[in-house]
Tab-separated table of C-alpha atoms in Angstrom:
chain	number	residue	atom	x	y	z
G	1	MET	CA	0.080	0.036	-0.034
G	2	LYS	CA	2.825	2.172	0.599
G	3	ALA	CA	4.526	1.516	-2.518
G	4	LEU	CA	1.357	2.210	-4.236
G	5	ARG	CA	0.785	5.725	-2.367
G	6	VAL	CA	4.368	6.703	-3.482
G	7	LEU	CA	3.929	5.673	-6.899
G	8	SER	CA	0.537	7.720	-7.049
G	9	ILE	CA	2.298	10.677	-5.774
G	10	LEU	CA	4.954	10.454	-8.308
G	11	LEU	CA	2.417	10.270	-11.303
G	12	PHE	CA	0.699	13.511	-9.904
G	13	ALA	CA	4.017	15.398	-10.026
G	14	GLY	CA	4.918	14.233	-13.195
G	15	ALA	CA	1.496	15.050	-14.626
G	16	THR	CA	1.516	18.563	-12.935
G	17	MET	CA	5.143	19.127	-14.316
G	18	PHE	CA	3.868	18.179	-17.876
G	19	SER	CA	0.817	20.574	-17.596
G	20	MET	CA	3.015	23.663	-16.427
G	21	THR	CA	5.372	22.958	-19.406
G	22	ALA	CA	2.305	23.007	-21.685
G	23	GLU	CA	1.296	26.258	-20.596
G	24	ALA	CA	4.733	27.506	-20.890
G	25	LYS	CA	4.848	26.498	-24.423
G	26	LYS	CA	1.475	28.077	-25.014
G	27	LYS	CA	2.101	31.521	-23.454
G	28	PRO	CA	3.755	33.868	-25.999
G	29	LYS	CA	7.397	35.069	-25.396
G	30	THR	CA	7.466	38.821	-24.713
G	31	PRO	CA	9.073	40.204	-27.579
G	32	GLN	CA	12.734	41.504	-26.996
G	33	GLN	CA	13.002	45.364	-27.113
G	34	THR	CA	14.781	46.826	-30.340
G	35	LEU	CA	17.423	49.545	-30.009
G	36	LYS	CA	15.010	52.125	-31.459
G	37	ASP	CA	12.324	51.203	-28.537
G	38	GLN	CA	15.149	51.383	-26.046
G	39	LEU	CA	16.066	54.594	-27.328
G	40	THR	CA	12.785	56.058	-27.360
G	41	PRO	CA	11.675	58.084	-24.446
G	42	ILE	CA	8.601	56.826	-22.417
G	43	MET	CA	6.372	59.944	-22.235
G	44	PRO	CA	3.734	60.543	-19.601
G	45	ASN	CA	-0.133	60.197	-20.075
G	46	GLY	CA	0.547	57.987	-23.016
G	47	GLU	CA	2.234	60.954	-25.202
G	48	GLN	CA	4.525	59.826	-27.888
G	49	ASN	CA	7.613	61.557	-29.420
G	50	LEU	CA	7.038	61.961	-32.925
G	51	TYR	CA	9.282	62.431	-35.870
G	52	ILE	CA	8.541	64.717	-38.333
G	53	PHE	CA	10.371	64.239	-41.908
G	54	CYS	CA	12.353	67.407	-43.176
G	55	GLU	CA	11.808	69.240	-39.598
G	56	GLU	CA	15.616	69.363	-38.756
G	57	GLU	CA	16.578	70.617	-42.492
G	58	GLY	CA	13.642	73.374	-42.086
G	59	TYR	CA	15.741	75.160	-39.116
G	60	ASP	CA	17.723	78.397	-40.118
G	61	LYS	CA	21.360	77.997	-40.152
G	62	PRO	CA	22.603	81.702	-39.510
G	63	GLY	CA	25.414	82.962	-41.446
G	64	GLU	CA	24.621	80.455	-44.189
G	65	TYR	CA	20.986	79.909	-45.073
G	66	MET	CA	17.406	80.841	-44.179
G	67	ALA	CA	15.115	77.912	-44.101
G	68	GLY	CA	11.327	77.251	-44.845
G	69	PHE	CA	9.214	74.284	-43.716
G	70	GLY	CA	5.785	73.054	-44.999
G	71	ILE	CA	3.724	70.438	-44.164
G	72	TYR	CA	0.335	69.631	-45.740
G	73	GLU	CA	-2.323	67.182	-44.850
G	74	GLY	CA	-5.088	65.681	-46.521
G	75	ALA	CA	-4.227	65.344	-50.134
G	76	GLU	CA	-5.484	62.962	-52.539
G	77	ASN	CA	-2.390	62.033	-54.079
G	78	ARG	CA	1.641	62.216	-53.543
G	79	GLN	CA	2.047	64.937	-56.222
G	80	GLU	CA	-0.430	67.142	-54.388
G	81	ALA	CA	0.771	66.711	-50.977
G	82	LEU	CA	4.266	67.774	-52.140
G	83	ILE	CA	3.309	70.816	-54.328
G	84	GLU	CA	1.073	72.103	-51.384
G	85	ALA	CA	3.873	71.167	-48.693
G	86	ASN	CA	6.346	73.272	-50.996
G	87	ARG	CA	3.973	76.496	-51.215
G	88	VAL	CA	3.581	76.446	-47.526
G	89	ALA	CA	7.612	76.258	-47.371
G	90	VAL	CA	7.689	78.896	-49.830
G	91	GLU	CA	5.351	81.135	-48.053
G	92	GLU	CA	7.232	80.863	-44.724
G	93	LEU	CA	10.510	81.652	-46.283
G	94	GLY	CA	9.259	84.506	-47.972
G	95	THR	CA	7.532	85.918	-45.202
G	96	LYS	CA	11.007	85.877	-43.358
G	97	PHE	CA	12.926	87.426	-46.235
G	98	ALA	CA	10.574	90.063	-46.682
G	99	GLY	CA	10.774	91.041	-42.821
G	100	ILE	CA	14.261	91.730	-43.355
G	101	ILE	CA	13.790	93.566	-46.707
G	102	ASN	CA	11.122	95.626	-44.933
G	103	ASN	CA	13.049	96.659	-41.998
G	104	ALA	CA	16.070	97.181	-44.574
G	105	VAL	CA	14.311	99.577	-46.605
G	106	SER	CA	12.885	101.514	-43.466
G	107	ASN	CA	16.297	102.084	-42.287
G	108	TYR	CA	17.783	102.911	-45.597
G	109	ASN	CA	14.978	105.816	-45.987
G	110	LYS	CA	15.748	107.150	-42.577
G	111	SER	CA	19.317	107.727	-42.907
G	112	THR	CA	20.753	111.179	-43.483
G	113	LYS	CA	23.098	110.364	-45.990
G	114	VAL	CA	20.879	108.889	-48.314
G	115	PRO	CA	19.871	111.694	-50.948
G	116	ASP	CA	15.971	111.922	-51.235
G	117	GLY	CA	16.039	111.141	-54.885
G	118	LYS	CA	17.709	107.769	-54.013
G	119	LYS	CA	15.340	107.081	-51.454
G	120	ILE	CA	12.649	104.154	-52.088
G	121	SER	CA	8.902	105.094	-52.219
G	122	GLU	CA	6.305	103.355	-50.184
G	123	LYS	CA	4.857	101.892	-53.394
G	124	GLN	CA	8.298	100.402	-54.110
G	125	ARG	CA	8.398	99.211	-50.779
G	126	GLU	CA	5.312	97.269	-50.877
G	127	GLY	CA	6.529	95.646	-53.950
G	128	LEU	CA	9.710	94.782	-52.867
G	129	THR	CA	8.142	93.137	-49.317
G	130	THR	CA	5.620	90.959	-51.302
G	131	SER	CA	6.633	89.810	-54.791
G	132	VAL	CA	10.237	90.549	-54.841
G	133	ALA	CA	10.652	88.236	-51.599
G	134	GLN	CA	8.489	85.468	-53.094
G	135	THR	CA	10.086	85.988	-56.633
G	136	ALA	CA	13.575	85.599	-54.986
G	137	VAL	CA	12.753	82.541	-52.925
G	138	ASN	CA	11.234	80.866	-55.903
G	139	LYS	CA	14.081	81.528	-57.999
G	140	TYR	CA	16.946	80.679	-55.606
G	141	GLY	CA	15.534	78.706	-53.024
G	142	ASN	CA	16.550	74.825	-53.088
G	143	ALA	CA	14.362	72.045	-52.066
G	144	VAL	CA	16.736	70.160	-49.470
G	145	CYS	CA	14.084	67.567	-48.437
G	146	ARG	CA	10.720	66.308	-49.703
G	147	LYS	CA	9.016	63.468	-48.414
G	148	PHE	CA	5.465	61.930	-48.192
G	149	SER	CA	3.395	59.815	-45.659
G	150	GLN	CA	0.007	58.124	-45.977
G	151	ALA	CA	-2.397	58.673	-43.137
G	152	ALA	CA	-4.745	56.102	-41.665
G	153	ASP	CA	-7.416	57.370	-44.173
G	154	GLY	CA	-5.355	57.041	-47.021
G	155	SER	CA	-4.789	60.693	-47.706
G	156	TYR	CA	-1.209	61.741	-48.200
G	157	ILE	CA	1.166	64.030	-46.117
G	158	GLY	CA	3.514	66.433	-47.800
G	159	TYR	CA	6.736	67.442	-45.786
G	160	VAL	CA	9.257	69.879	-47.621
G	161	ALA	CA	12.278	72.152	-46.460
G	162	LEU	CA	13.812	74.718	-48.666
G	163	HIS	CA	17.022	76.571	-48.125
G	164	PHE	CA	17.731	80.086	-49.327
G	165	MET	CA	21.338	81.090	-49.272
G	166	GLU	CA	22.416	84.339	-47.901
G	167	SER	CA	25.109	84.581	-50.494
G	168	ASP	CA	22.212	84.775	-53.045
G	169	ILE	CA	20.311	87.696	-51.166
G	170	ASP	CA	22.331	90.515	-52.972
G	171	ARG	CA	22.050	88.745	-56.381
G	172	ALA	CA	18.332	88.376	-55.983
G	173	VAL	CA	17.177	91.653	-54.732
G	174	THR	CA	19.397	93.696	-57.086
G	175	GLU	CA	17.598	91.757	-59.956
G	176	GLN	CA	14.188	92.416	-58.861
G	177	LEU	CA	15.273	96.346	-57.886
G	178	GLN	CA	16.447	96.768	-61.759
G	179	GLU	CA	13.373	95.010	-62.861
G	180	MET	CA	11.275	97.584	-60.921
G	181	LYS	CA	13.504	100.251	-62.210
G	182	VAL	CA	14.194	101.762	-58.494
G	183	ASP	CA	16.698	104.344	-58.607
G	184	PHE	CA	18.618	103.492	-54.959
G	185	ASP	CA	22.121	103.991	-53.527
G	186	ARG	CA	23.303	100.262	-53.853
G	187	GLU	CA	25.849	100.537	-51.045
G	188	LYS	CA	23.777	102.106	-48.766
G	189	PHE	CA	21.086	100.075	-49.249
G	190	PHE	CA	23.159	96.676	-48.865
G	191	GLN	CA	24.845	97.831	-45.911
G	192	SER	CA	21.313	98.331	-44.142
G	193	MET	CA	20.325	94.745	-45.723
G	194	GLN	CA	23.336	93.257	-43.940
G	195	GLU	CA	22.744	95.190	-40.623
G	196	GLN	CA	19.223	93.508	-40.484
G	197	LEU	CA	20.208	90.151	-41.622
G	198	ASP	CA	23.049	90.155	-38.827
G	199	LYS	CA	20.095	91.045	-36.485
G	200	TYR	CA	17.808	88.261	-37.598
G	201	ASN	CA	20.545	85.814	-37.559
G	202	ALA	CA	21.799	86.821	-33.890
G	203	GLN	CA	18.171	86.364	-32.667
G	204	LYS	CA	18.075	83.051	-34.586
G	205	GLU	CA	21.066	81.909	-32.719
G	206	LYS	CA	19.704	83.225	-29.396
G	207	GLU	CA	16.727	81.126	-30.027
G	208	GLN	CA	18.418	77.980	-31.065
G	209	ALA	CA	20.673	78.254	-28.428
G	210	SER	CA	17.668	78.261	-25.804
G	211	TYR	CA	16.269	74.774	-27.226
G	212	SER	CA	19.508	72.904	-26.620
G	213	GLU	CA	19.748	73.945	-23.173
């Protein structure tokens, strides 16, 4: 009887171990984290750290180029997504450039060293801060990044980054001033332009330094 009891206990233990082994086999293994998963920060309240195409290329590099960044959502096809994102980037870049031109004209006209006959009229100033900026950006701006993605609803999202080299500013503005037949003191005007560009770049460097802190 004692031998039968020991045998029963051994059989029961073996069956239990077999059952546990089978359950372990059925239970899915926890997937190993990839390097990307390990490097992705865990955000509070379910937030995610999103990667946006062309965003880094869309930042200015003071002293070298101004940049424009455009995103367009809800496009029916990839071509529309990129065309519209490019339009947004051109508008942003043109707005930046127009602001520099506007301030340069203002300071140029206020200078006592500029003869009245060489000053830029208000009408010419309006043309410079709108069409000239857009024309210059369209002609000399370079698309350095073009990407698209597809949303869950099947529509497309376009991403575009443009660069406008500072070395092209004088040439671009001169061409437009000549086309508009503006009589101006070239040396003094572009001195004013450089002063405004330097102020703009100093502000951008300050902003970018604060982001990296």
